[in-house]
């Protein structure tokens, strides 16, 4: 009962000290410690278990290229691949230096001499292939988004257009873009003819293949998002007599944004998977070609090098998804909704 | 009483799978400038339909709405609507929600600074000046409805249409909102049509209560003139015999003469023109049938 006589100030102080005390001693730390454990320790343990299983089981599988590589061998090849990249860069730098010296010497003798600057034509390294693949998937994805979002908005707003386009979308959606690949390749070689092409044909082919598989999820999700707008919000825009552009920008787009981003994330994930396959099949530069070349190469290190590529592909796919997630969170107006 | 807004012979029929359904029939109502009208009636009697027709969101099958001598046939900011579930854009802040309406209505007539001030003025009017940067999800239901009212008022409408504006609020918040609305109404003297289910709310706020018969084929049943002095105070009125008499009148209409049928019957109800022992204050409006002339349509086409 004595607590009741305490002055408010006193009570406040006591509470503050209590809290500090509690924080220092146990409760809060224990709680955050448990959270930390859940967030770090458990996944780490699972990963360790996975590595042990991998190392133990892989060595038992005999193939014509030796046993399957364990984690150690894969790590070794990772370093080798990086070293190869550095060596190749040095070679390239040396090549350009020599070329420059040669040209300078030529010019010194005869200032009117025609000098040629040739690009270095070394084999693309693993790191180069990563960036090629990333560039291709980004291009294909962006083209798809630019096409798909407006189509989705129009389909969402007009029931007639939706009915008109729906069968086409439904039929093309389940088609694997790899089935398109031969057609795309032929069309690109027939149509994309230029003496000094800005992009390589193989790049255009891969990017279009990615585009073809990226547009469908975005179109469908955008349509669903736009057609699901609260009818009262449409009434608000009618009462305000908003023009169609203001209506689209101020009401339709923000309202459909969560669904549009869900579609974009799906698209990018599918696009990345398809790209690797397309590169393997069409021998277009990129990670897929790297995997295929290693397979054809058939050295005792090939399987480990392919495994490096597999892990890198997975990791990049994960990073792409995270990047989209962050973008989605940044543009989402509903901060309370959990997006994962 | 000069007529400002006039509902003339309004009827609306919706096609359904079972054939056409006439929801409203021969709705006639004349409203003077600055009048506060409540529409009351059972659920499904077509109150909202009447409001949506005045708003222009629905087109009447027969008859029409004439506002200041021109016919109404599309939605517009001169008939601002306060929706039951506030309908604020969830991705815009309180300020931006009102500003969107202000920019749309006064974009050409007011300068940027004037529009800013006008937005703030209207938010102050509903006592929401403290939460300009909050989003609708961060404020309470009552506050959202205040912002909805501010947005409607900011359009400087000729008629303010309110579709059960406080229906979704708890009763304490509702009384606050009603008091606020009376304050605003005393200051601005808008022409208002409000739908309500709440008998007290109707008697407290209105100049006239329009009681609607049950649907289908619903129409204006009776009109009750509320001749209570303004400003009205709910506490003083609680024991006021006149106030309680009005309340009783509305209750009798709703629960005696037009009790909600347990089973919705397909056959149209008899026209509710039963002779009622008319109390002093209950005026039976004789509907004046007046077809909008061609001239009205022309005015609209030009404007």
Coordinates of C-alpha atoms in Angstrom, one line a residue:
Chain A
X1 CA 0.0 0.0 0.0
X2 CA 3.0 2.3 0.5
X3 CA 3.3 2.7 -3.2
X4 CA 0.1 4.7 -3.3
X5 CA 1.6 7.5 -1.3
X6 CA 4.4 8.1 -3.7
X7 CA 4.3 11.5 -5.6
X8 CA 3.8 11.3 -9.3
X9 CA 7.4 12.4 -9.9
X10 CA 8.6 9.6 -7.7
X11 CA 6.5 7.1 -9.4
X12 CA 7.8 8.3 -12.7
X13 CA 11.4 8.0 -11.6
X14 CA 10.8 4.6 -10.2
X15 CA 9.3 3.4 -13.3
X16 CA 12.1 4.7 -15.4
X17 CA 14.7 3.1 -13.2
X18 CA 12.7 -0.1 -13.3
X19 CA 12.7 -0.1 -17.0
X20 CA 16.4 0.6 -17.2
X21 CA 17.0 -2.1 -14.7
X22 CA 14.8 -4.5 -16.6
X23 CA 16.6 -3.7 -19.8
X24 CA 20.0 -4.2 -18.4
X25 CA 19.4 -7.3 -16.5
X26 CA 17.3 -9.5 -18.5
X27 CA 14.0 -9.2 -20.1
X28 CA 14.7 -6.9 -23.0
X29 CA 18.1 -8.4 -23.7
X30 CA 16.8 -11.9 -23.5
X31 CA 14.0 -11.1 -25.8
X32 CA 16.2 -9.4 -28.4
X33 CA 18.7 -12.2 -27.9
X34 CA 16.1 -14.7 -28.7
X35 CA 15.1 -12.7 -31.8
X36 CA 18.7 -12.6 -32.9
X37 CA 19.0 -16.3 -32.4
X38 CA 15.9 -16.9 -34.5
X39 CA 17.1 -14.6 -37.2
X40 CA 20.8 -15.7 -37.4
X41 CA 21.6 -18.8 -35.5
X42 CA 18.8 -21.1 -36.9
X43 CA 19.5 -20.3 -40.6
X44 CA 23.2 -20.6 -40.0
X45 CA 22.8 -24.0 -38.4
X46 CA 20.6 -25.2 -41.3
X47 CA 23.2 -24.0 -43.7
X48 CA 26.0 -25.8 -41.9
X49 CA 23.9 -29.0 -41.9
X50 CA 23.3 -28.6 -45.6
X51 CA 27.0 -28.1 -46.3
X52 CA 27.9 -31.2 -44.3
X53 CA 25.3 -33.3 -46.1
X54 CA 26.5 -32.0 -49.5
X55 CA 30.1 -32.7 -48.7
X56 CA 29.4 -36.1 -47.5
X57 CA 27.0 -37.3 -50.2
X58 CA 28.5 -35.6 -53.2
X59 CA 31.8 -37.6 -53.0
X60 CA 29.8 -40.8 -53.3
X61 CA 28.4 -40.0 -56.8
X62 CA 30.8 -41.1 -59.5
X63 CA 30.4 -39.6 -62.9
X64 CA 32.6 -39.8 -66.0
X65 CA 34.0 -36.4 -65.0
X66 CA 34.9 -37.6 -61.5
X67 CA 32.9 -37.4 -58.3
X68 CA 30.4 -34.6 -57.8
X69 CA 32.2 -31.6 -56.3
X70 CA 31.8 -30.9 -52.6
X71 CA 31.7 -27.4 -51.0
X72 CA 35.5 -27.2 -50.8
X73 CA 36.0 -27.9 -54.4
X74 CA 33.4 -25.4 -55.4
X75 CA 34.9 -22.7 -53.2
X76 CA 38.3 -23.4 -54.8
X77 CA 36.8 -23.0 -58.3
X78 CA 35.2 -19.8 -57.3
X79 CA 38.6 -18.4 -56.5
X80 CA 40.0 -19.8 -59.7
X81 CA 37.2 -18.2 -61.8
X82 CA 37.9 -14.9 -60.1
X83 CA 41.6 -15.2 -60.7
X84 CA 40.9 -16.0 -64.4
X85 CA 38.9 -12.9 -64.6
X86 CA 41.7 -10.8 -63.2
X87 CA 44.3 -12.4 -65.5
X88 CA 42.0 -11.8 -68.5
X89 CA 41.7 -8.1 -67.5
X90 CA 45.4 -7.7 -67.3
X91 CA 45.8 -9.3 -70.7
X92 CA 43.3 -6.8 -72.1
X93 CA 45.0 -3.9 -70.5
X94 CA 48.3 -5.1 -71.8
X95 CA 46.8 -5.5 -75.3
X96 CA 45.5 -1.9 -75.3
X97 CA 48.8 -0.6 -74.1
X98 CA 50.6 -2.4 -76.9
X99 CA 48.2 -1.1 -79.4
X100 CA 48.5 2.4 -78.2
X101 CA 52.3 2.3 -78.3
X102 CA 52.2 0.8 -81.8
X103 CA 49.9 3.5 -83.0
X104 CA 51.8 6.3 -81.3
X105 CA 55.0 5.0 -83.0
X106 CA 53.2 4.9 -86.4
X107 CA 52.0 8.5 -86.0
X108 CA 55.4 9.6 -85.0
X109 CA 56.9 8.3 -88.3
X110 CA 54.0 9.6 -90.4
X111 CA 51.5 12.0 -88.9
X112 CA 49.0 11.1 -91.7
X113 CA 49.1 7.4 -91.1
X114 CA 45.8 5.7 -90.6
X115 CA 45.8 4.0 -87.2
X116 CA 43.4 1.2 -86.3
X117 CA 42.0 0.8 -82.9
X118 CA 40.8 -2.8 -82.4
X119 CA 38.9 -4.1 -79.5
X120 CA 40.3 -6.8 -77.4
X121 CA 38.8 -10.1 -78.4
X122 CA 39.6 -12.4 -75.5
X123 CA 37.2 -15.0 -74.2
X124 CA 34.5 -13.5 -71.9
X125 CA 35.2 -14.5 -68.3
X126 CA 32.6 -15.8 -65.8
X127 CA 32.3 -12.3 -64.3
X128 CA 31.7 -10.9 -67.8
X129 CA 29.0 -13.5 -68.4
X130 CA 27.2 -12.5 -65.2
X131 CA 27.0 -8.9 -66.3
X132 CA 25.9 -9.9 -69.8
X133 CA 23.1 -11.9 -68.3
X134 CA 22.1 -9.2 -65.9
X135 CA 22.0 -6.6 -68.7
X136 CA 19.9 -8.9 -70.9
X137 CA 17.3 -9.8 -68.2
X138 CA 17.0 -6.1 -67.3
X139 CA 16.4 -5.0 -70.9
X140 CA 13.9 -7.8 -71.5
X141 CA 12.1 -7.1 -68.3
X142 CA 11.9 -3.3 -68.8
X143 CA 10.6 -3.8 -72.4
X144 CA 8.0 -6.2 -71.0
X145 CA 6.9 -3.8 -68.3
X146 CA 6.6 -0.9 -70.7
X147 CA 4.3 -3.0 -72.8
X148 CA 2.4 -4.9 -70.1
X149 CA 1.5 -2.2 -67.6
X150 CA -0.5 0.0 -70.1
X151 CA -2.2 -3.1 -71.6
X152 CA -3.1 -4.2 -68.1
X153 CA -4.5 -0.8 -67.2
X154 CA -6.6 -0.7 -70.4
X155 CA -7.9 -4.2 -69.8
X156 CA -8.7 -3.4 -66.2
X157 CA -10.6 -0.3 -67.1
X158 CA -12.5 -1.6 -70.1
X159 CA -14.5 -4.8 -69.8
X160 CA -14.9 -5.0 -73.6
X161 CA -11.2 -4.8 -74.2
X162 CA -10.6 -7.3 -71.5
X163 CA -13.0 -9.7 -73.1
X164 CA -11.3 -9.2 -76.5
X165 CA -7.7 -9.7 -75.2
X166 CA -8.3 -12.3 -72.5
X167 CA -8.3 -15.4 -74.8
X168 CA -5.1 -14.3 -76.4
X169 CA -3.5 -13.7 -73.1
X170 CA -4.7 -17.0 -71.7
X171 CA -3.3 -18.9 -74.7
X172 CA 0.1 -17.3 -74.8
X173 CA 0.6 -17.2 -71.0
X174 CA 1.4 -20.9 -70.5
X175 CA 3.7 -21.1 -73.5
X176 CA 7.3 -21.6 -72.5
X177 CA 9.3 -18.8 -74.1
X178 CA 11.8 -21.4 -75.2
X179 CA 9.3 -22.5 -77.7
X180 CA 9.4 -19.0 -79.1
X181 CA 13.2 -19.0 -79.2
X182 CA 13.6 -20.4 -82.8
X183 CA 11.0 -18.1 -84.2
X184 CA 12.5 -15.1 -82.3
X185 CA 16.0 -16.0 -83.6
X186 CA 14.8 -16.2 -87.2
X187 CA 12.8 -13.0 -87.0
X188 CA 15.7 -11.1 -85.4
X189 CA 18.2 -12.3 -88.0
X190 CA 15.7 -11.4 -90.8
X191 CA 14.6 -8.0 -89.4
X192 CA 17.4 -6.7 -87.4
X193 CA 19.9 -6.1 -90.2
X194 CA 22.3 -3.3 -89.9
X195 CA 26.0 -2.7 -90.8
X196 CA 26.8 -1.3 -87.5
X197 CA 24.4 -2.9 -85.0
X198 CA 24.0 -1.1 -81.7
X199 CA 23.3 -4.4 -80.0
X200 CA 24.5 -7.9 -80.8
X201 CA 21.8 -10.1 -82.4
X202 CA 22.2 -12.7 -79.7
X203 CA 21.5 -10.0 -77.1
X204 CA 18.4 -8.9 -78.9
X205 CA 17.2 -12.5 -79.2
X206 CA 17.7 -13.3 -75.5
X207 CA 16.1 -10.0 -74.4
X208 CA 13.0 -10.6 -76.6
X209 CA 12.7 -14.1 -75.3
X210 CA 12.8 -12.7 -71.7
X211 CA 10.2 -10.1 -72.7
X212 CA 7.9 -12.7 -74.1
X213 CA 7.7 -14.5 -70.8
X214 CA 7.7 -11.4 -68.6
X215 CA 4.6 -9.6 -70.1
X216 CA 2.0 -12.2 -69.1
X217 CA 2.1 -12.1 -65.3
X218 CA 2.4 -8.3 -65.3
X219 CA -0.6 -7.9 -67.7
X220 CA -2.8 -10.3 -65.6
X221 CA -1.9 -8.8 -62.3
X222 CA -2.3 -5.2 -63.5
X223 CA -5.7 -6.0 -64.9
X224 CA -6.8 -7.6 -61.7
X225 CA -5.4 -4.7 -59.7
X226 CA -7.1 -2.1 -61.9
X227 CA -10.4 -3.8 -62.1
X228 CA -10.5 -4.2 -58.4
X229 CA -10.5 -0.5 -57.6
X230 CA -13.0 0.5 -54.9
X231 CA -16.1 1.6 -56.7
X232 CA -16.4 4.6 -54.3
X233 CA -13.1 5.9 -55.4
X234 CA -14.2 5.8 -59.0
X235 CA -17.3 7.7 -57.9
X236 CA -15.1 10.3 -56.2
X237 CA -13.3 10.8 -59.5
X238 CA -16.7 11.1 -61.3
X239 CA -17.9 13.7 -58.9
X240 CA -14.7 15.6 -59.3
X241 CA -14.9 15.2 -63.0
X242 CA -11.3 14.1 -63.2
X243 CA -10.0 13.7 -66.8
X244 CA -8.9 10.2 -67.8
X245 CA -5.2 11.1 -67.4
X246 CA -5.6 12.6 -63.9
X247 CA -7.9 9.7 -63.0
X248 CA -5.3 7.1 -64.1
X249 CA -2.4 8.8 -62.4
X250 CA -4.1 9.9 -59.2
X251 CA -6.5 7.0 -58.6
X252 CA -6.1 4.0 -60.8
X253 CA -2.3 3.6 -60.7
X254 CA -1.8 4.1 -57.0
X255 CA -4.7 1.8 -56.3
X256 CA -3.4 -1.0 -58.5
X257 CA 0.3 -0.5 -57.4
X258 CA 0.5 -3.4 -55.0
X259 CA -0.9 -5.8 -57.7
X260 CA 1.3 -4.3 -60.4
X261 CA 4.4 -4.9 -58.3
X262 CA 3.3 -8.5 -57.5
X263 CA 3.2 -9.0 -61.2
X264 CA 6.5 -7.4 -61.8
X265 CA 8.2 -9.5 -59.2
X266 CA 6.7 -12.7 -60.7
X267 CA 7.8 -11.6 -64.1
X268 CA 11.4 -10.8 -63.1
X269 CA 11.7 -14.2 -61.4
X270 CA 10.5 -16.1 -64.4
X271 CA 12.5 -13.9 -66.7
X272 CA 15.7 -14.8 -64.9
X273 CA 15.0 -18.5 -65.0
X274 CA 14.1 -18.4 -68.7
X275 CA 17.1 -16.4 -69.6
X276 CA 19.6 -19.0 -68.4
X277 CA 17.8 -21.7 -70.4
X278 CA 17.6 -19.5 -73.5
X279 CA 21.3 -18.7 -73.3
X280 CA 22.1 -22.4 -73.1
X281 CA 19.9 -23.3 -75.9
X282 CA 20.8 -20.5 -78.3
X283 CA 24.5 -20.2 -77.4
X284 CA 23.9 -16.6 -76.6
X285 CA 26.5 -15.0 -74.3
X286 CA 25.6 -15.1 -70.6
X287 CA 25.7 -17.5 -67.7
X288 CA 23.7 -20.1 -69.6
X289 CA 26.4 -20.2 -72.2
X290 CA 29.1 -20.5 -69.5
X291 CA 27.3 -23.5 -68.1
X292 CA 26.9 -25.1 -71.5
X293 CA 30.6 -24.4 -72.4
X294 CA 31.8 -26.0 -69.2
X295 CA 29.6 -29.0 -69.8
X296 CA 31.0 -29.4 -73.3
X297 CA 34.5 -28.8 -72.0
X298 CA 34.4 -31.8 -69.8
X299 CA 37.4 -31.3 -67.7
X300 CA 37.7 -32.6 -64.2
X301 CA 36.9 -29.1 -62.8
X302 CA 33.9 -28.6 -65.0
X303 CA 31.3 -29.9 -62.5
X304 CA 32.7 -27.6 -59.8
X305 CA 32.6 -24.6 -62.1
X306 CA 29.0 -25.4 -63.1
X307 CA 28.2 -25.6 -59.5
X308 CA 29.6 -22.2 -58.9
X309 CA 27.4 -20.9 -61.7
X310 CA 24.4 -22.6 -60.2
X311 CA 25.0 -20.9 -56.9
X312 CA 25.6 -17.6 -58.5
X313 CA 22.5 -17.8 -60.6
X314 CA 20.5 -18.6 -57.4
X315 CA 22.1 -15.8 -55.5
X316 CA 21.5 -13.2 -58.2
X317 CA 17.9 -14.4 -58.6
X318 CA 17.5 -13.8 -54.9
X319 CA 19.0 -10.4 -55.1
X320 CA 16.8 -9.4 -58.0
X321 CA 13.7 -10.4 -56.0
X322 CA 14.9 -8.5 -52.9
X323 CA 15.5 -5.4 -55.1
X324 CA 12.0 -5.6 -56.4
X325 CA 10.7 -6.1 -52.9
X326 CA 12.5 -3.0 -51.7
X327 CA 11.1 -1.0 -54.7
X328 CA 7.6 -2.4 -53.9
X329 CA 7.9 -1.3 -50.3
X330 CA 9.2 2.1 -51.3
X331 CA 6.2 2.9 -53.6
X332 CA 3.6 1.1 -51.5
X333 CA 1.2 3.5 -49.8
X334 CA -0.1 0.9 -47.4
X335 CA 2.9 0.7 -45.0
X336 CA 1.0 -1.5 -42.6
X337 CA 0.6 -4.4 -45.1
X338 CA 3.3 -7.0 -44.8
X339 CA 5.0 -7.5 -48.1
X340 CA 7.2 -10.6 -48.5
Chain B
X1 CA -40.5 29.0 -50.7
X2 CA -38.5 29.3 -53.9
X3 CA -37.3 26.0 -55.3
X4 CA -33.6 25.6 -55.7
X5 CA -33.3 21.9 -56.3
X6 CA -36.2 20.0 -57.6
X7 CA -36.7 16.2 -58.0
X8 CA -39.5 15.7 -60.5
X9 CA -41.3 12.5 -61.0
X10 CA -38.2 10.5 -60.5
X11 CA -38.5 6.8 -61.2
X12 CA -35.8 4.2 -61.8
X13 CA -36.1 0.7 -63.1
X14 CA -33.2 -1.8 -63.1
X15 CA -33.1 -4.8 -65.3
X16 CA -32.8 -8.0 -63.3
X17 CA -32.8 -11.7 -64.2
X18 CA -36.4 -11.8 -63.1
X19 CA -37.4 -8.9 -65.2
X20 CA -37.4 -5.2 -64.7
X21 CA -37.4 -4.0 -61.1
X22 CA -38.9 -0.6 -60.4
X23 CA -37.0 0.7 -57.3
X24 CA -38.3 4.2 -57.3
X25 CA -41.5 5.6 -58.6
X26 CA -42.9 9.2 -58.7
X27 CA -40.4 10.7 -56.3
X28 CA -41.2 14.4 -56.1
X29 CA -39.4 16.8 -53.8
X30 CA -38.7 20.5 -53.9
X31 CA -35.9 21.9 -51.9
X32 CA -35.2 25.6 -51.1
X33 CA -31.7 27.1 -50.9
X34 CA -30.1 26.5 -47.6
X35 CA -32.5 23.8 -46.5
X36 CA -31.3 20.7 -44.6
X37 CA -33.3 17.7 -45.7
X38 CA -33.0 14.2 -44.2
X39 CA -34.1 11.1 -46.1
X40 CA -35.2 8.4 -43.8
X41 CA -36.6 4.9 -44.5
X42 CA -36.0 1.3 -44.1
X43 CA -33.0 -0.4 -45.7
X44 CA -33.5 -1.1 -49.4
X45 CA -36.2 1.6 -49.9
X46 CA -34.0 3.4 -52.4
X47 CA -32.7 6.3 -50.3
X48 CA -29.3 5.9 -51.7
X49 CA -30.7 5.6 -55.2
X50 CA -32.4 8.9 -54.8
X51 CA -29.1 10.5 -53.6
X52 CA -27.1 8.9 -56.4
X53 CA -29.6 10.2 -59.0
X54 CA -29.2 13.7 -57.6
X55 CA -25.5 13.2 -57.6
X56 CA -25.7 12.2 -61.3
X57 CA -24.0 8.8 -60.5
X58 CA -27.2 7.1 -61.6
X59 CA -29.6 8.1 -64.4
X60 CA -33.3 8.2 -63.6
X61 CA -35.4 6.1 -65.9
X62 CA -38.3 8.7 -65.8
X63 CA -38.4 12.2 -64.6
X64 CA -35.3 14.2 -63.7
X65 CA -33.5 16.5 -61.3
X66 CA -33.4 20.3 -61.8
X67 CA -30.9 22.3 -60.0
X68 CA -31.0 26.1 -60.4
X69 CA -33.1 25.7 -63.5
X70 CA -30.8 23.3 -65.3
X71 CA -31.2 19.6 -65.6
X72 CA -28.7 17.4 -63.9
X73 CA -27.6 14.3 -65.8
X74 CA -23.9 13.7 -64.9
X75 CA -21.9 13.9 -61.7
X76 CA -20.2 17.1 -60.9
X77 CA -18.5 19.0 -58.0
X78 CA -21.5 21.3 -57.7
X79 CA -23.2 18.3 -56.0
X80 CA -20.5 17.1 -53.7
X81 CA -21.0 13.7 -52.1
X82 CA -19.9 12.6 -48.7
X83 CA -19.8 8.8 -48.9
X84 CA -20.6 6.5 -46.1
X85 CA -17.2 4.9 -45.9
X86 CA -15.4 8.2 -46.4
X87 CA -13.8 7.2 -49.7
X88 CA -10.6 9.0 -49.1
X89 CA -7.7 8.0 -51.3
X90 CA -5.6 5.9 -48.9
X91 CA -2.3 6.9 -50.6
X92 CA -2.8 10.6 -50.1
X93 CA -2.4 12.6 -46.9
X94 CA -5.4 14.4 -45.3
X95 CA -4.2 17.6 -46.9
X96 CA -3.6 16.1 -50.3
X97 CA -7.0 14.4 -50.3
X98 CA -8.7 17.8 -49.9
X99 CA -6.2 19.6 -52.1
X100 CA -6.9 17.2 -55.0
X101 CA -10.6 18.3 -55.0
X102 CA -9.6 22.0 -54.6
X103 CA -7.1 21.8 -57.5
X104 CA -9.7 20.1 -59.6
X105 CA -12.5 22.6 -58.9
X106 CA -10.5 25.8 -58.6
X107 CA -7.5 25.0 -60.7
X108 CA -8.3 27.8 -63.1
X109 CA -9.9 30.3 -60.9
X110 CA -7.7 30.4 -57.8
X111 CA -4.0 31.0 -57.5
X112 CA -1.8 28.3 -55.9
X113 CA -1.6 30.2 -52.6
X114 CA -5.4 30.7 -52.6
X115 CA -5.9 27.0 -53.2
X116 CA -3.5 26.2 -50.4
X117 CA -5.3 28.5 -48.0
X118 CA -8.7 27.3 -49.1
X119 CA -7.6 23.7 -48.4
X120 CA -6.4 24.6 -44.9
X121 CA -9.5 26.7 -44.2
X122 CA -11.8 23.7 -44.9
X123 CA -9.7 21.4 -42.9
X124 CA -9.8 23.9 -40.0
X125 CA -13.6 24.1 -40.4
X126 CA -13.9 20.4 -39.6
X127 CA -11.2 20.6 -36.9
X128 CA -8.7 18.6 -38.8
X129 CA -6.0 21.2 -39.1
X130 CA -3.7 19.3 -36.8
X131 CA -3.4 16.1 -38.9
X132 CA -2.6 17.5 -42.3
X133 CA 0.2 15.0 -43.0
X134 CA -1.5 11.9 -41.8
X135 CA -2.8 9.3 -44.1
X136 CA -6.3 7.9 -43.8
X137 CA -5.1 4.7 -42.3
X138 CA -3.5 6.6 -39.5
X139 CA -6.6 8.5 -38.3
X140 CA -9.8 7.3 -36.7
X141 CA -13.1 6.7 -38.5
X142 CA -14.6 9.9 -37.2
X143 CA -11.6 11.9 -38.4
X144 CA -11.8 10.3 -41.8
X145 CA -15.4 11.3 -42.1
X146 CA -14.4 14.8 -41.1
X147 CA -11.9 14.9 -43.9
X148 CA -14.5 13.5 -46.3
X149 CA -16.8 16.4 -45.3
X150 CA -14.0 18.9 -45.7
X151 CA -13.3 17.6 -49.2
X152 CA -17.0 18.0 -50.1
X153 CA -17.2 21.4 -48.6
X154 CA -14.1 22.5 -50.3
X155 CA -15.8 22.0 -53.7
X156 CA -18.2 24.8 -52.7
X157 CA -21.1 22.7 -53.8
X158 CA -24.6 24.0 -54.5
X159 CA -25.9 20.9 -52.8
X160 CA -24.1 18.8 -50.3
X161 CA -25.2 15.1 -50.5
X162 CA -24.4 12.9 -47.6
X163 CA -25.0 9.2 -47.8
X164 CA -25.3 8.0 -44.2
X165 CA -22.2 10.0 -43.3
X166 CA -22.1 8.8 -39.7
X167 CA -23.6 5.4 -40.1
X168 CA -20.3 3.6 -39.6
X169 CA -19.3 5.5 -36.5
X170 CA -19.8 4.7 -32.8
X171 CA -22.6 6.6 -31.1
X172 CA -20.3 9.0 -29.1
X173 CA -18.3 9.9 -32.2
X174 CA -21.6 10.3 -34.1
X175 CA -22.9 12.9 -31.6
X176 CA -19.7 14.9 -31.9
X177 CA -19.9 14.8 -35.7
X178 CA -23.6 15.9 -35.6
X179 CA -22.7 18.8 -33.4
X180 CA -19.8 19.7 -35.8
X181 CA -22.1 19.5 -38.7
X182 CA -24.6 21.8 -37.1
X183 CA -21.9 24.3 -36.4
X184 CA -20.7 24.2 -40.0
X185 CA -24.2 24.4 -41.2
X186 CA -24.9 27.5 -39.1
X187 CA -21.9 29.1 -40.6
X188 CA -22.2 28.1 -44.3
X189 CA -25.9 27.5 -44.6
X190 CA -25.5 24.9 -47.3
X191 CA -28.3 23.1 -49.1
X192 CA -28.0 19.5 -47.8
X193 CA -29.6 16.2 -48.5
X194 CA -28.6 13.6 -45.9
X195 CA -29.5 9.9 -45.7
X196 CA -29.8 8.6 -42.3
X197 CA -31.2 5.6 -40.3
X198 CA -31.0 7.5 -37.0
X199 CA -34.2 9.1 -36.0
X200 CA -32.6 11.5 -33.4
X201 CA -30.0 12.5 -36.0
X202 CA -32.8 13.3 -38.5
X203 CA -34.8 15.4 -36.0
X204 CA -31.8 17.2 -34.6
X205 CA -30.3 18.3 -37.9
X206 CA -33.1 18.7 -40.4
X207 CA -35.4 21.4 -41.5
X208 CA -37.5 18.7 -43.1
X209 CA -37.5 14.9 -42.8
X210 CA -38.5 13.1 -45.9
X211 CA -39.8 9.7 -45.0
X212 CA -39.8 7.1 -47.7
X213 CA -42.1 4.2 -48.1
X214 CA -40.8 0.7 -48.5
X215 CA -39.5 -0.6 -51.9
X216 CA -39.9 -1.7 -54.5
X217 CA -41.8 1.1 -56.1
X218 CA -40.7 3.3 -53.2
X219 CA -41.7 6.9 -53.1
X220 CA -41.9 9.8 -50.8
X221 CA -44.3 8.8 -48.0
X222 CA -44.6 11.8 -45.8
X223 CA -42.6 15.0 -45.1
X224 CA -42.2 16.3 -41.6
X225 CA -41.3 19.9 -41.0
X226 CA -39.1 20.3 -38.0
X227 CA -39.8 23.8 -36.6
X228 CA -37.3 23.8 -33.8
X229 CA -35.3 27.0 -33.1
X230 CA -31.7 27.0 -34.1
X231 CA -29.1 26.6 -32.7
X232 CA -30.3 23.3 -31.4
X233 CA -28.8 21.7 -28.3
X234 CA -29.3 18.0 -27.9
X235 CA -29.3 18.2 -24.1
X236 CA -32.0 20.9 -24.0
X237 CA -34.0 19.1 -26.6
X238 CA -33.9 15.8 -24.8
X239 CA -36.8 16.8 -22.6
X240 CA -38.5 19.1 -25.1
X241 CA -42.1 17.9 -25.8
X242 CA -42.0 19.2 -29.4
X243 CA -38.8 17.4 -30.1
X244 CA -40.1 14.2 -28.7
X245 CA -43.3 14.6 -30.7
X246 CA -41.3 14.8 -33.9
X247 CA -39.3 11.8 -32.9
X248 CA -42.5 9.9 -32.2
X249 CA -43.9 10.9 -35.6
X250 CA -40.9 9.5 -37.4
X251 CA -41.0 6.3 -35.4
X252 CA -44.7 5.9 -36.0
X253 CA -44.1 6.3 -39.7
X254 CA -41.3 3.8 -39.8
X255 CA -42.6 1.2 -37.5
X256 CA -46.4 1.4 -37.6
X257 CA -47.4 2.6 -41.0
X258 CA -44.4 1.3 -43.0
X259 CA -43.0 -1.5 -40.9
X260 CA -40.3 -3.4 -42.7
X261 CA -41.9 -6.6 -44.0
X262 CA -40.3 -9.7 -42.6
X263 CA -40.3 -11.3 -46.0
X264 CA -39.7 -8.9 -48.9
X265 CA -42.9 -9.3 -50.9
X266 CA -42.8 -9.1 -54.6
X267 CA -46.0 -7.2 -55.0
X268 CA -45.7 -3.4 -54.9
X269 CA -46.9 -1.8 -51.7
X270 CA -50.0 0.3 -51.9
X271 CA -49.2 4.0 -52.4
X272 CA -48.6 5.3 -48.9
X273 CA -51.2 8.0 -48.9
X274 CA -53.2 6.7 -46.0
X275 CA -55.0 9.4 -44.2
X276 CA -53.1 10.1 -41.0
X277 CA -54.3 12.2 -38.1
X278 CA -52.1 15.0 -39.2
X279 CA -50.4 16.7 -36.3
X280 CA -49.9 20.4 -36.4
X281 CA -46.4 20.2 -37.7
X282 CA -46.8 17.4 -40.2
X283 CA -47.4 18.9 -43.6
X284 CA -48.4 16.7 -46.4
X285 CA -46.6 18.0 -49.4
X286 CA -48.7 17.9 -52.5
X287 CA -46.3 16.9 -55.2
X288 CA -46.2 19.5 -57.9
X289 CA -45.6 17.7 -61.1
X290 CA -43.5 19.8 -63.4
X291 CA -41.8 18.4 -66.4
X292 CA -38.4 19.9 -67.1
X293 CA -38.9 21.9 -70.3
X294 CA -36.7 21.8 -73.3
X295 CA -35.2 25.1 -72.2
X296 CA -33.6 23.4 -69.2
X297 CA -31.8 20.9 -71.4
X298 CA -30.6 23.7 -73.6
X299 CA -29.2 25.6 -70.7
X300 CA -27.2 22.6 -69.7
X301 CA -26.0 22.0 -73.2
X302 CA -24.7 25.5 -73.4
X303 CA -23.2 25.5 -69.9

